Tab-separated table of C-alpha atoms in Angstrom:
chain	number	residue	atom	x	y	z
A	1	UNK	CA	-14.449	-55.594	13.594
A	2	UNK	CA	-13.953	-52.555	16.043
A	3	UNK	CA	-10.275	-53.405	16.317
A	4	UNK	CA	-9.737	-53.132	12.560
A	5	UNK	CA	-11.935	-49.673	12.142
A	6	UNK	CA	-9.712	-48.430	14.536
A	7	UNK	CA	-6.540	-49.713	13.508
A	8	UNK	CA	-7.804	-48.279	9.727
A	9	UNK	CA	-8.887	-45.243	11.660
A	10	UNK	CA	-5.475	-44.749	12.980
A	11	UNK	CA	-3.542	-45.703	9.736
A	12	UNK	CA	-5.638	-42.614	7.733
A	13	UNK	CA	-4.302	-40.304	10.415
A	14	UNK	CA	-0.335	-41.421	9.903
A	15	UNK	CA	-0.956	-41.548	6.747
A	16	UNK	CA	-2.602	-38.001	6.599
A	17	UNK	CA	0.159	-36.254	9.276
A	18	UNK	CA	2.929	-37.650	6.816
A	19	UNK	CA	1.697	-35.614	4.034
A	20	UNK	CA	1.006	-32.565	5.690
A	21	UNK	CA	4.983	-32.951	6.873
A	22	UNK	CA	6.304	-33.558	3.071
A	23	UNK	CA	4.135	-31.034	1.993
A	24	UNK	CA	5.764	-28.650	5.080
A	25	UNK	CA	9.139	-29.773	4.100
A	26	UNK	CA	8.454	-28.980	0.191
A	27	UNK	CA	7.355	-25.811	0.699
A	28	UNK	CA	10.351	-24.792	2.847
A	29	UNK	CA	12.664	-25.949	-0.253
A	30	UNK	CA	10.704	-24.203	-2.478
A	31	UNK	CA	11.317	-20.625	-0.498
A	32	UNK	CA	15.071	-20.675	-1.064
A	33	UNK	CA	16.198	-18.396	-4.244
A	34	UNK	CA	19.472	-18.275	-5.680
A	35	UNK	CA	18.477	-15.123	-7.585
A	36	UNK	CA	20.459	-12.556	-6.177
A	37	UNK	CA	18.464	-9.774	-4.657
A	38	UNK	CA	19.653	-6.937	-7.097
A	39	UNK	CA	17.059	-3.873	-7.283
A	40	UNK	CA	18.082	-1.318	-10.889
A	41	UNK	CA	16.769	1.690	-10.188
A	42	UNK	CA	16.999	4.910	-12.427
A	43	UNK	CA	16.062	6.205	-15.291
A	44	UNK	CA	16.186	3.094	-17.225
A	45	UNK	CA	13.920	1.323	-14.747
A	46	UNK	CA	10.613	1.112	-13.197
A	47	UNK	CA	9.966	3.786	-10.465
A	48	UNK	CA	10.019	2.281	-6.729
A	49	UNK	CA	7.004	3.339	-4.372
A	50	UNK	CA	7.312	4.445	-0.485
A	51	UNK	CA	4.572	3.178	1.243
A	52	UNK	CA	3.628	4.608	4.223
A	53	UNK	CA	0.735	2.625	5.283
A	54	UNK	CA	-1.355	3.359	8.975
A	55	UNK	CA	-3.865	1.779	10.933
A	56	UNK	CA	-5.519	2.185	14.716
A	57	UNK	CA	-6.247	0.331	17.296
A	58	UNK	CA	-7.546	-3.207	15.974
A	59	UNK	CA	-5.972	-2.751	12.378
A	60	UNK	CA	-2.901	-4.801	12.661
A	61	UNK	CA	-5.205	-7.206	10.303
A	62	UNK	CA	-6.002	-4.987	8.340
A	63	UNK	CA	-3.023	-3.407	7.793
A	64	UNK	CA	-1.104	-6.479	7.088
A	65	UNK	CA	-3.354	-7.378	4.330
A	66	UNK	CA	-3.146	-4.416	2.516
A	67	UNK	CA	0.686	-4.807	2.724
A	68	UNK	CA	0.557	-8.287	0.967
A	69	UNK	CA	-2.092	-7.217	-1.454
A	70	UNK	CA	0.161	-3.909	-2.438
A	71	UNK	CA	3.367	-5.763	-1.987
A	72	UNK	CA	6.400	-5.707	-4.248
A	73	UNK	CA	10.675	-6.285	-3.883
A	74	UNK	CA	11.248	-3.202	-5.675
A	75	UNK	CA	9.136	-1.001	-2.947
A	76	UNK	CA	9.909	0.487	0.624
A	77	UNK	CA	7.195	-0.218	3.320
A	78	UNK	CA	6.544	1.748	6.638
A	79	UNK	CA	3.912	0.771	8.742
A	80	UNK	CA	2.495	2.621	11.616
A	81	UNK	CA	-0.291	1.626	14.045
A	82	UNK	CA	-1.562	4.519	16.115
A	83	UNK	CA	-0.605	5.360	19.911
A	84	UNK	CA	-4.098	4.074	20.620
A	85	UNK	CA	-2.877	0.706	19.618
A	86	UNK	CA	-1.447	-1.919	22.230
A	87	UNK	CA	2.348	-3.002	21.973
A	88	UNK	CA	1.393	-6.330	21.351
A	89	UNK	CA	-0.742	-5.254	18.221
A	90	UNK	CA	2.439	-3.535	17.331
A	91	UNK	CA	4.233	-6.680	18.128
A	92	UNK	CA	2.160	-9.280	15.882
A	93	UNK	CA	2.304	-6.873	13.385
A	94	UNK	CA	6.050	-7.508	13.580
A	95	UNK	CA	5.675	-11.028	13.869
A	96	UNK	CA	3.561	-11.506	11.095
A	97	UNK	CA	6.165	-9.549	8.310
A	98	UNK	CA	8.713	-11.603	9.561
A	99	UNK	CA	6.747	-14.737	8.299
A	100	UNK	CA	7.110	-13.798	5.173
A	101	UNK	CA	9.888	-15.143	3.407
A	102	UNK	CA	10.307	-12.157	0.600
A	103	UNK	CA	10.021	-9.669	2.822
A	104	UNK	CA	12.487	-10.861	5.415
A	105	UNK	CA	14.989	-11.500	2.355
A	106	UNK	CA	14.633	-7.998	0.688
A	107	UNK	CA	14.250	-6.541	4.595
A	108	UNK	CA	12.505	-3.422	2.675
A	109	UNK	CA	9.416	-3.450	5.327
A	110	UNK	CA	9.431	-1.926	9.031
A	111	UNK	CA	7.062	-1.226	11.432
A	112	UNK	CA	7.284	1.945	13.564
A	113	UNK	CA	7.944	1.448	17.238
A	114	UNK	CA	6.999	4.744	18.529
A	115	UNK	CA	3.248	5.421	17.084
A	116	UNK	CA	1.874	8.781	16.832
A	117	UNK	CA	-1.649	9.946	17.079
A	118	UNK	CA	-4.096	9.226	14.955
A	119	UNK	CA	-6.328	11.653	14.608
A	120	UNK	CA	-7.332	14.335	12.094
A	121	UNK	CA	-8.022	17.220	14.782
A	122	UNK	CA	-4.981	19.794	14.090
A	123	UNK	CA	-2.306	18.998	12.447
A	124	UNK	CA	-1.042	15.951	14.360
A	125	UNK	CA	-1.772	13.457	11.810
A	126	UNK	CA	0.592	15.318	9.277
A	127	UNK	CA	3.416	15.560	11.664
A	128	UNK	CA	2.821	11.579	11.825
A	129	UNK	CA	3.011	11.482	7.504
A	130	UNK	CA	6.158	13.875	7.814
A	131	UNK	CA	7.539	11.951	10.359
A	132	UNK	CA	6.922	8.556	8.128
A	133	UNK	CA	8.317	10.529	5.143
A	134	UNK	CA	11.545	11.318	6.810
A	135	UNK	CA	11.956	8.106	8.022
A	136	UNK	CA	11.883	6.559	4.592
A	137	UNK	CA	13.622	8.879	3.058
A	138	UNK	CA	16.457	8.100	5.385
A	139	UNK	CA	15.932	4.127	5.264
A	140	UNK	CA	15.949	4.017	1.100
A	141	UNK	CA	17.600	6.427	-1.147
A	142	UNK	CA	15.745	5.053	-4.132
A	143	UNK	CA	12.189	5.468	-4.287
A	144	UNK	CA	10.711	7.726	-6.382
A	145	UNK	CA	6.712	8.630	-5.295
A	146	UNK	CA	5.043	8.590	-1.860
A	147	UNK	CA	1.957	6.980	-1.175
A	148	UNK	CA	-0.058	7.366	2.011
A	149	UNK	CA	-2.824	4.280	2.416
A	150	UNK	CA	-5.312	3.335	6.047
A	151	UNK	CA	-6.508	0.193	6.931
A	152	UNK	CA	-9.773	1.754	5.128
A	153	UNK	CA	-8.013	1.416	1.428
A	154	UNK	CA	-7.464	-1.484	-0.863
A	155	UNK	CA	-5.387	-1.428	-4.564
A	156	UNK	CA	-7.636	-2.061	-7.779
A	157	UNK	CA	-4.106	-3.148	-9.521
A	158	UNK	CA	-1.347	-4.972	-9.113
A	159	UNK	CA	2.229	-3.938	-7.964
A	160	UNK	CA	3.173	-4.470	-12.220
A	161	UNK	CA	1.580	-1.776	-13.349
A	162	UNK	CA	-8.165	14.427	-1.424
A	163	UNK	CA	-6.951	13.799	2.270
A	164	UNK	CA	-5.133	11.298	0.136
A	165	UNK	CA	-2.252	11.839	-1.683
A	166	UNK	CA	1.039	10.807	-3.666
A	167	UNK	CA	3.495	12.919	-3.823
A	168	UNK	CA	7.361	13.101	-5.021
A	169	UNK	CA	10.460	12.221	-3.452
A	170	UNK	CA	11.650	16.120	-4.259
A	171	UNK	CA	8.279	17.132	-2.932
A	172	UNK	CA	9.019	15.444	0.001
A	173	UNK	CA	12.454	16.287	0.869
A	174	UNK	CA	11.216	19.779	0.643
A	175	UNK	CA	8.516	19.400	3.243
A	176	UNK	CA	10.659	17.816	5.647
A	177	UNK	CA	13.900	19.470	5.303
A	178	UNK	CA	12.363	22.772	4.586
A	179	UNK	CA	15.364	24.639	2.683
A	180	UNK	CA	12.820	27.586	3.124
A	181	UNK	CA	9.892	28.704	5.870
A	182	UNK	CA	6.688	27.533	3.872
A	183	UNK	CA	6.165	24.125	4.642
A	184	UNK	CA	6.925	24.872	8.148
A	185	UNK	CA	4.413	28.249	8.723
A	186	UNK	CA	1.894	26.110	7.142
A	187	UNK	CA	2.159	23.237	9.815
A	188	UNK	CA	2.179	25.774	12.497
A	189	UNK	CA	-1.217	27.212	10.915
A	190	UNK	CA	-2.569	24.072	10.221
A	191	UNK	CA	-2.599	23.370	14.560
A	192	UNK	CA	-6.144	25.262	14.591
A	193	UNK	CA	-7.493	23.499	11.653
A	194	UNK	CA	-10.222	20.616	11.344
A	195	UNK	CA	-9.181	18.104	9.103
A	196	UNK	CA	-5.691	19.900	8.115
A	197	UNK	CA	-5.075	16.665	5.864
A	198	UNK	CA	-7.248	17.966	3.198
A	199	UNK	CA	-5.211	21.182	2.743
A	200	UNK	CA	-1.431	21.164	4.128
A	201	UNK	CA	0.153	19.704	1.175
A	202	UNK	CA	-1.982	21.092	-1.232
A	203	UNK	CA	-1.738	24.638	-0.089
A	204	UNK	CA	2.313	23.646	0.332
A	205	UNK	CA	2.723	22.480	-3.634
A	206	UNK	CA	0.276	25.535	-4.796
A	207	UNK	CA	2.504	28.210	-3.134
A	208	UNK	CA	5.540	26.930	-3.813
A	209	UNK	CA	7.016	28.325	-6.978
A	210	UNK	CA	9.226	24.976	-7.673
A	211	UNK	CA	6.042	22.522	-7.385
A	212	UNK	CA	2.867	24.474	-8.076
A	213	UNK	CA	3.016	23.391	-11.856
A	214	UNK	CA	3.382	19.536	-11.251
A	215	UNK	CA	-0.063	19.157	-10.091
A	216	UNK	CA	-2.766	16.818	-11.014
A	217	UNK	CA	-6.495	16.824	-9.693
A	218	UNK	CA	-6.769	13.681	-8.794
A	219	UNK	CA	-6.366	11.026	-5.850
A	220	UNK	CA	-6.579	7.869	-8.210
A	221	UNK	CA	-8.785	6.399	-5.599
A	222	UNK	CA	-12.439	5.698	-6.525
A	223	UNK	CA	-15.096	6.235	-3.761
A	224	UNK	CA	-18.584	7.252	-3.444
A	225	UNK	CA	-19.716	9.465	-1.051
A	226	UNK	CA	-23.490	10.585	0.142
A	227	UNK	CA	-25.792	13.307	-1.568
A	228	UNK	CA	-24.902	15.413	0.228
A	229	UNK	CA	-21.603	14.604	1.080
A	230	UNK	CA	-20.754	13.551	4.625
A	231	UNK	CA	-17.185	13.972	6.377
A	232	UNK	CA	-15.894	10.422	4.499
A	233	UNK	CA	-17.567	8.042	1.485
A	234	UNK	CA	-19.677	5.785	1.998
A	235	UNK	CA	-18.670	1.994	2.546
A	236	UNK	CA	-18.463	0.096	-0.436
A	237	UNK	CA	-19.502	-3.525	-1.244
A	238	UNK	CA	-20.168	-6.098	-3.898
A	239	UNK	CA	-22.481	-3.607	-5.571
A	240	UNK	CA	-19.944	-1.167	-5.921
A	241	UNK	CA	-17.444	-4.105	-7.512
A	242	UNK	CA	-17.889	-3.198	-11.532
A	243	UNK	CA	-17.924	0.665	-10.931
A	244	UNK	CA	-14.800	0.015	-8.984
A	245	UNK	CA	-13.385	-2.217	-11.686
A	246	UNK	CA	-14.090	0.318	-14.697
A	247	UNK	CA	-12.815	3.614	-12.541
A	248	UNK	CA	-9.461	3.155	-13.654
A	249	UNK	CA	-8.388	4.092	-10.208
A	250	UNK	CA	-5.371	2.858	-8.452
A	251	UNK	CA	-7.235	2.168	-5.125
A	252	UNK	CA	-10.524	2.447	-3.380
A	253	UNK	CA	-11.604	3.642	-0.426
A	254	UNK	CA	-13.271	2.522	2.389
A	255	UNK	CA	-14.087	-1.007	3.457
A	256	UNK	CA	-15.474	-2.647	6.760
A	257	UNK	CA	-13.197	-5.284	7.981
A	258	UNK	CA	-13.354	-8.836	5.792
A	259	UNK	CA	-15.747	-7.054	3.394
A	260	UNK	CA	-16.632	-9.663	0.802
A	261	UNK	CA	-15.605	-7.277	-2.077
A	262	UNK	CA	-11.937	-7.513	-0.804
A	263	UNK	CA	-12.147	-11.076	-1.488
A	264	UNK	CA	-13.671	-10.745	-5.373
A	265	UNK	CA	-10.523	-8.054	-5.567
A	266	UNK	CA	-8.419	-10.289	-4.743
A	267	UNK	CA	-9.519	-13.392	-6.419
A	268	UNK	CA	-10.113	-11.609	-9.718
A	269	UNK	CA	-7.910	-8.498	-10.392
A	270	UNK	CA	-5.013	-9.241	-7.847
A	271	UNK	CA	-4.798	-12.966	-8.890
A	272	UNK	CA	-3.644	-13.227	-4.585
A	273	UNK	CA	-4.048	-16.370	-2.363
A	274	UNK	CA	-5.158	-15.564	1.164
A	275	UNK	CA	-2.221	-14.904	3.466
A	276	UNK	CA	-0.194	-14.357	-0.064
A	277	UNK	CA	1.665	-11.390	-1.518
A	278	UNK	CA	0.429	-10.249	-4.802
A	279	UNK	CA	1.819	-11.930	-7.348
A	280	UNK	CA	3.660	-10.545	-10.200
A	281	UNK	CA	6.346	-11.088	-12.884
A	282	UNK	CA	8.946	-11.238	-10.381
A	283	UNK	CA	7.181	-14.777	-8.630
A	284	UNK	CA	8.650	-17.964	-10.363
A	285	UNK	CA	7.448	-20.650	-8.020
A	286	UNK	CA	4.664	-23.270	-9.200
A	287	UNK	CA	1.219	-21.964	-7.067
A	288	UNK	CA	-0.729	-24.707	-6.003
A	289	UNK	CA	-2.995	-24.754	-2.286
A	290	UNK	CA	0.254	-25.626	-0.492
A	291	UNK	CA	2.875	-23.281	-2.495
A	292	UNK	CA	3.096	-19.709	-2.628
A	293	UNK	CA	4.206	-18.975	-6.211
A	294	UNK	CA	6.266	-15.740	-4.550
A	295	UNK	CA	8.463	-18.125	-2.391
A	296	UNK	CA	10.331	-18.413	-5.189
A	297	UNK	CA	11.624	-15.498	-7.511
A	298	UNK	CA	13.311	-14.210	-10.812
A	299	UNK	CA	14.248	-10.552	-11.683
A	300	UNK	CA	11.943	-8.206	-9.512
A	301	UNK	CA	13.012	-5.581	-12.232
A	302	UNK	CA	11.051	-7.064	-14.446
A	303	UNK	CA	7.147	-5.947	-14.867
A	304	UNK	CA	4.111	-6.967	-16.649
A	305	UNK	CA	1.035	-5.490	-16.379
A	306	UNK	CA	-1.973	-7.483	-16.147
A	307	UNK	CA	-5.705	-6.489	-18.187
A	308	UNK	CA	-7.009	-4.123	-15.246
A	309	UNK	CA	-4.242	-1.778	-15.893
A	310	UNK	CA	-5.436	-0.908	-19.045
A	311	UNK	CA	-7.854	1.138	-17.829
A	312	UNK	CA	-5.509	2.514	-15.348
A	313	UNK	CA	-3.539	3.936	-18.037
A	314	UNK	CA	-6.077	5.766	-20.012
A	315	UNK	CA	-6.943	7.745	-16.551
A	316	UNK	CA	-3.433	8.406	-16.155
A	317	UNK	CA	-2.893	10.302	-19.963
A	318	UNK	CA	-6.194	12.036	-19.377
A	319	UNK	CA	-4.269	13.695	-15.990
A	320	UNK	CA	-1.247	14.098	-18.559
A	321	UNK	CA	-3.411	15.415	-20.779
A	322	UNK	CA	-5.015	18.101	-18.209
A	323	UNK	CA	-1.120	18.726	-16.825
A	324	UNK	CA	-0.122	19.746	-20.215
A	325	UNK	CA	-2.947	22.128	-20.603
A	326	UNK	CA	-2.609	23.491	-16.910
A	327	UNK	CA	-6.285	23.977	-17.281
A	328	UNK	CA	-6.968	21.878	-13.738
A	329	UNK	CA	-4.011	23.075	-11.580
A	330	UNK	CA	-3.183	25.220	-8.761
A	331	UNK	CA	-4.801	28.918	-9.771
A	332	UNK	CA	-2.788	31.601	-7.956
A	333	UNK	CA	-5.133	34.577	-7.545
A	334	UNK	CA	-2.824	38.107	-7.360
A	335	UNK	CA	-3.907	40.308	-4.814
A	336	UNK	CA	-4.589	43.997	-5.985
């Protein structure tokens, strides 16, 4: 009788490790494409996003994450893990892009080798975002809007549809190749200054006559923050999920690490599989627990907005609205 439990006993296990391999082998069928990896961009086209996304020490998690969750073909990706952080964060953060089969086919995410500081005394942690900015604006000629993210943020949308900012690609190559002194005094004044994140580029676009009418009050990140307000919101949770969820905003900040909240984002606006990309319009595989419905993929010019960005879009007319007016943006005061 013992001889034949454990002959049964080791039949289940064959039987089991067989599967696992055909399942192993599907999958790794299932991750070729022969879509050709064609990105239209233009005027006739969806706008493409730089993403300059940074973490510190113990974020390489964290950071990675966030990429999948705000992943799409048609963006660029830099990501940057502090000098604080060990090569060999630096490293797996490498190691676990190149996993990915999407991004290593569309190669349109990097990680920086060189880290800068991370802090927000003086303006060291703008050089870093200028630094980032340059960098992408040399790696990808196409993108159209900048957006800086932490480890601390987390989308409330999908890819189809302050201190923290998103700016223009025109914006941008002004800061950084400065065709006059502005952007440049201010980062030399902005040395001495606590928390210089919160005013370089806003004092740069409301002095400069070319961009001080393109403004719009608002971060289109939803947080809460302490009556009265400390130096950062407060950390959100599952309470905070249905405020989040009517905001309208594009992202929300800040989260501990593994907060359970991330998980209800992701399992009910972001439609995302742990260890998975977003998915979008652009994902043609079948999504089951063994296969990743983004191995596989169509037309990544192609968008469709899901429900949640419904709300999204009313917040975005009512900053149209207030741009048209000019009745929230920068107010030049004339000196007598």
């Amino acid at each position: 009788m013992a001889a034949d439990k454990k002959w049964l006993f080791t039949l289940f296990i064959t039987a089991f490790l067989s599967l696992i391999l055909l399942l192993s082998i599907l999958s790794s069928f299932s991750s070729h494409t022969p879509y050709p990896l064609i990105l239209r961009r233009g005027l006739n086209y969806p706008p493409a996003f730089a993403y300059y996304i940074s973490g510190s020490s113990g974020d390489a998690d964290r950071v990675f994450r966030l990429l999948l969750a705000v992943y799409h073909p048609r963006n660029r990706y830099l990501l940057h893990l502090g000098s604080e952080s060990s090569d060999f964060e630096r490293r797996k953060l490498g190691y676990l892009v190149r996993r990915v089969g999407v991004m290593r086919a569309f190669g349109n995410v990097d990680v920086v080798g060189k880290p800068d500081a991370m802090t927000y005394m003086g303006s060291s942690n703008i050089a870093a975002i200028l630094r980032g900015a340059s960098i992408l604006l040399k790696v990808d000629g196409g993108w159209s809007w900048f957006v800086y993210l932490t480890a601390l943020d987390y989308p409330l949308l999908t890819q189809d549809g302050s201190p923290w900012v998103t700016l223009s690609r025109s914006f941008l190559e002004y800061c950084v190749l400065g065709w006059d002194n502005l952007p440049r005094t201010l980062l030399m004044f902005s040395t001495n200054v606590v928390l210089s994140q919160e005013v370089y580029f806003h004092s740069v676009i409301c002095n400069s006559p070319e961009f001080r009418n393109t403004t719009v009050n608002s971060d289109l990140r939803y947080m809460v923050w302490d009556d009265p307000p400390k130096m950062e919101p407060v950390y959100l949770n599952i309470s905070d999920y249905k405020q989040m969820v009517e905001s309208g905003a594009a992202f929300a900040r800040q989260f501990t690490k593994d907060e359970a909240v991330l998980d209800m984002i992701d399992k009910n606006i972001l439609n995302r599989g742990s260890n998975r990309v977003t998915p979008g319009a652009w994902c043609t595989g079948r999504s089951s627990w063994f296969s990743d419905p983004c191995s596989q993929w169509g037309d990544v010019n192609i968008l469709k907005p899901e429900i949640h960005a419904t709300k999204f879009k009313e917040s975005i007319e009512n900053l149209l609205d207030d741009l048209e007016s000019q009745s929230n943006q920068c107010i030049i005061q004339q000196s007598k």
